[in-house]
Structures are given as C-alpha cells and as structure tokens.
Amino acid sequence: IMPGARCTLALALAALCAPLCPAERASTMSAFFSQVQPPLSAAYARIARDACAARAEGILPAAADCGPAAAACGDEDSDHPVIASALDYFQDRLVSAFGASEDEPEGEDEDFDFVAEGRRLLAITGVRVLRDATPEDAAVRCVAELEALLEAGRQDSGTLVLLPGFEPDVASFVEDFLRTPLPWLGLEAMV
C-alpha cells in the first residue's frame, strides 16, 4: 500500500466509526420514521422512552396518540411443528458447535461460549409465529413483543419471533428495523 493510501484508508475508517453529529442523526431519524408505515411508526412511538432522541427532535408522536398495540399472534396448533423445528435447530446447533469430539479435549473458552449461548436460549419466555410476513408486519410484531416485555418489566428476557416464509434477509431486517432505531427510542440496552 502506498503511504498516501494508508492515510486515506485511515480517514475513511475514522469517518465510518465516528458517531453522527446531532444534525445528521436528526436527519437520519426523520428520514427513517417518515418511510415506515403508520402501524410501525405507532409501535415505535409506544415503546420509545420519554427522554429519547426521537422524541427530543419531535419526530415521534406521544405514545397516547398512537392507538392500541398490535394484536398478539395466536397460539395455533399449526404453529407447533414450526416451533418444534426451531427448538430442534437450536439444540442441534449447540451440540454441533460445542459438543466435544473424541479427538479434541473440551476447552474452557468453549465452555463459556456454550453457557453464553445457552443463556440466550433460556431467556426466551415466549414464541410467536408470523407466517409470510412483510418486513413491516414482522417489525410491528417484534416491536409489539418488545412493548409487552417492557410493560411486564422483563428486559432480561425475550420472545422468539419465527417468520416462516419471510423473503428478505433476516440479518438486514434486524439491523434496519430493530438495531438502528432502538437507540433512537432510548432503548440502547435492548440492542
């Protein structure tokens, strides 16, 4: 690498890692919330903390102006095979990723990883199935589940939302609809 290229690369990385200035953050929040449909916008407003950035910028309405939360997903008998399949997948993943083979002794680091992964699974207090959902429908469901957990004072637990037939990339969906807006709503700890 040429000496000038290193400097340019370092500046580019610094720009990517630097937090947005308040005006850029407000503009990004405003653009995001103006693009989401009213049911999702209302769901975000209901879970937003009073002193959050989105409220401070006047981007979100008051929670009282948003109407009721989304209806809960039913516990249908047809959902049981989907739930069983997901739980089997998690168990297989734990065993295959952390199970000791005969050739290799178990490492202490793997024990900690196993426990950390297991804790995430043990924190699941509910499972919801939403079939063939659009990204907006899935986001409304996820935010409604966060709302229920917050109202119950259960920030240390979670609900697994299964989305059979969901077309978009799940990692991008989580980033775009949950990890990005939650800090703007004063919910940094839930990211």
XYZ file of C-alpha atoms in Angstrom:
191
model
C 0.000 0.000 0.000
C 1.261 3.444 -0.890
C 1.824 5.858 2.053
C -0.954 8.218 0.904
C -3.379 5.319 0.562
C -2.862 4.371 4.213
C -3.792 7.887 5.301
C -6.900 7.893 3.084
C -7.904 4.455 4.372
C -7.414 5.566 7.988
C -9.549 8.679 7.406
C -12.256 6.618 5.717
C -12.322 4.164 8.641
C -12.418 7.020 11.139
C -15.346 8.569 9.265
C -17.212 5.270 9.314
C -16.620 4.788 13.035
C -17.377 8.371 14.095
C -20.809 8.957 15.582
C -23.212 11.121 13.652
C -23.374 14.773 14.649
C -26.749 15.815 16.117
C -27.975 17.349 12.834
C -27.043 14.228 10.844
C -28.647 11.987 13.461
C -31.867 14.026 13.396
C -31.926 13.918 9.600
C -31.327 10.147 9.555
C -34.035 9.558 12.184
C -36.504 11.770 10.370
C -35.882 10.018 7.048
C -36.275 6.603 8.688
C -39.501 7.355 10.552
C -41.053 9.144 7.555
C -40.623 5.993 5.453
C -42.255 3.495 7.825
C -45.974 2.788 7.663
C -48.296 4.177 10.373
C -48.740 0.892 12.303
C -44.974 0.550 12.686
C -44.477 4.232 13.445
C -47.127 3.944 16.182
C -45.449 0.812 17.565
C -42.111 2.616 17.771
C -43.783 5.592 19.475
C -45.400 3.326 22.095
C -42.065 1.802 23.188
C -39.980 4.992 22.989
C -38.704 6.304 26.304
C -39.764 9.857 27.204
C -36.253 11.328 27.017
C -35.186 9.583 23.796
C -33.555 11.291 20.821
C -36.542 10.733 18.507
C -38.892 12.495 20.972
C -36.373 15.275 21.645
C -36.244 16.012 17.914
C -40.060 15.995 17.693
C -40.016 13.105 15.214
C -42.313 10.727 17.122
C -45.799 11.488 18.456
C -46.682 10.898 22.100
C -47.464 7.278 22.954
C -51.006 8.238 23.984
C -51.717 9.382 20.409
C -50.766 6.045 18.848
C -53.658 3.708 19.483
C -53.525 0.151 20.797
C -50.683 -2.299 20.314
C -50.786 -4.922 17.579
C -52.906 -7.958 18.311
C -51.000 -10.929 19.631
C -50.192 -13.836 17.370
C -52.403 -16.780 18.166
C -51.106 -19.990 19.618
C -52.315 -22.162 16.794
C -51.839 -25.918 16.650
C -50.400 -25.429 13.161
C -47.559 -23.399 14.752
C -46.336 -26.269 16.939
C -44.314 -28.024 14.186
C -42.613 -24.715 13.312
C -41.750 -24.088 16.964
C -40.533 -27.674 17.451
C -38.350 -27.399 14.352
C -36.793 -24.136 15.593
C -36.068 -25.586 19.035
C -34.541 -28.722 17.471
C -32.356 -26.474 15.299
C -31.090 -24.561 18.358
C -30.346 -27.763 20.226
C -28.516 -29.272 17.233
C -26.566 -26.040 16.811
C -25.451 -26.067 20.437
C -24.413 -29.714 20.314
C -22.586 -29.427 16.978
C -20.847 -26.157 17.823
C -19.864 -27.003 21.379
C -20.041 -30.778 21.692
C -16.702 -32.361 22.489
C -15.256 -34.670 19.918
C -13.144 -37.663 20.837
C -10.068 -36.128 19.203
C -10.154 -32.789 20.991
C -10.410 -32.119 24.708
C -13.016 -29.600 25.786
C -11.616 -26.106 26.149
C -12.539 -23.669 28.871
C -13.286 -20.955 26.287
C -15.811 -23.225 24.603
C -17.499 -23.795 27.955
C -18.025 -20.047 28.356
C -19.362 -19.758 24.798
C -21.718 -22.666 25.413
C -23.017 -21.080 28.614
C -23.454 -17.681 26.928
C -25.349 -19.244 24.018
C -27.439 -21.328 26.396
C -28.347 -18.260 28.469
C -29.749 -16.569 25.384
C -31.952 -19.585 24.762
C -33.031 -19.805 28.401
C -34.074 -16.142 28.337
C -36.793 -16.922 25.776
C -40.123 -16.604 27.573
C -42.421 -16.837 24.571
C -42.515 -17.902 20.956
C -44.610 -16.285 18.235
C -45.072 -17.474 14.669
C -45.881 -14.985 11.920
C -46.228 -16.623 8.522
C -45.385 -14.958 5.189
C -44.867 -11.573 6.835
C -43.734 -8.434 5.095
C -40.848 -6.574 6.737
C -43.317 -4.011 8.117
C -45.584 -6.738 9.573
C -42.604 -8.507 11.117
C -41.269 -5.245 12.580
C -44.673 -4.395 14.076
C -44.786 -7.862 15.680
C -41.224 -7.602 17.037
C -41.836 -4.124 18.441
C -45.145 -5.268 19.977
C -43.276 -8.110 21.685
C -40.673 -5.633 22.995
C -43.535 -3.473 24.261
C -45.060 -6.426 26.135
C -41.699 -7.284 27.708
C -41.108 -3.675 28.756
C -44.593 -3.365 30.253
C -44.041 -6.578 32.213
C -40.655 -5.340 33.439
C -38.864 -8.233 31.758
C -35.955 -6.532 29.975
C -33.753 -9.543 30.748
C -35.913 -11.942 28.759
C -37.107 -12.211 25.190
C -39.641 -13.547 22.773
C -38.591 -15.603 19.785
C -40.472 -14.445 16.689
C -40.377 -17.100 13.974
C -41.055 -15.933 10.430
C -41.688 -18.901 8.113
C -41.971 -17.728 4.517
C -40.151 -14.438 5.233
C -38.447 -13.426 1.995
C -35.963 -10.662 2.973
C -32.583 -11.236 4.584
C -33.243 -11.591 8.326
C -29.915 -10.052 9.393
C -30.619 -6.928 7.300
C -34.171 -6.802 8.637
C -32.952 -6.898 12.258
C -30.343 -4.222 11.545
C -32.750 -1.919 9.667
C -35.887 -2.255 11.797
C -34.540 -3.044 15.287
C -30.849 -2.340 15.930
C -30.814 1.006 14.137
C -33.983 2.620 15.560
C -33.944 1.201 19.123
C -31.153 3.529 20.346
C -33.106 6.497 18.919
C -36.021 5.342 21.091
C -33.915 5.305 24.260
C -33.592 1.523 24.250
C -29.840 1.149 23.759
C -29.674 -1.624 26.340
C -32.029 -3.797 24.281
C -29.856 -3.750 21.164
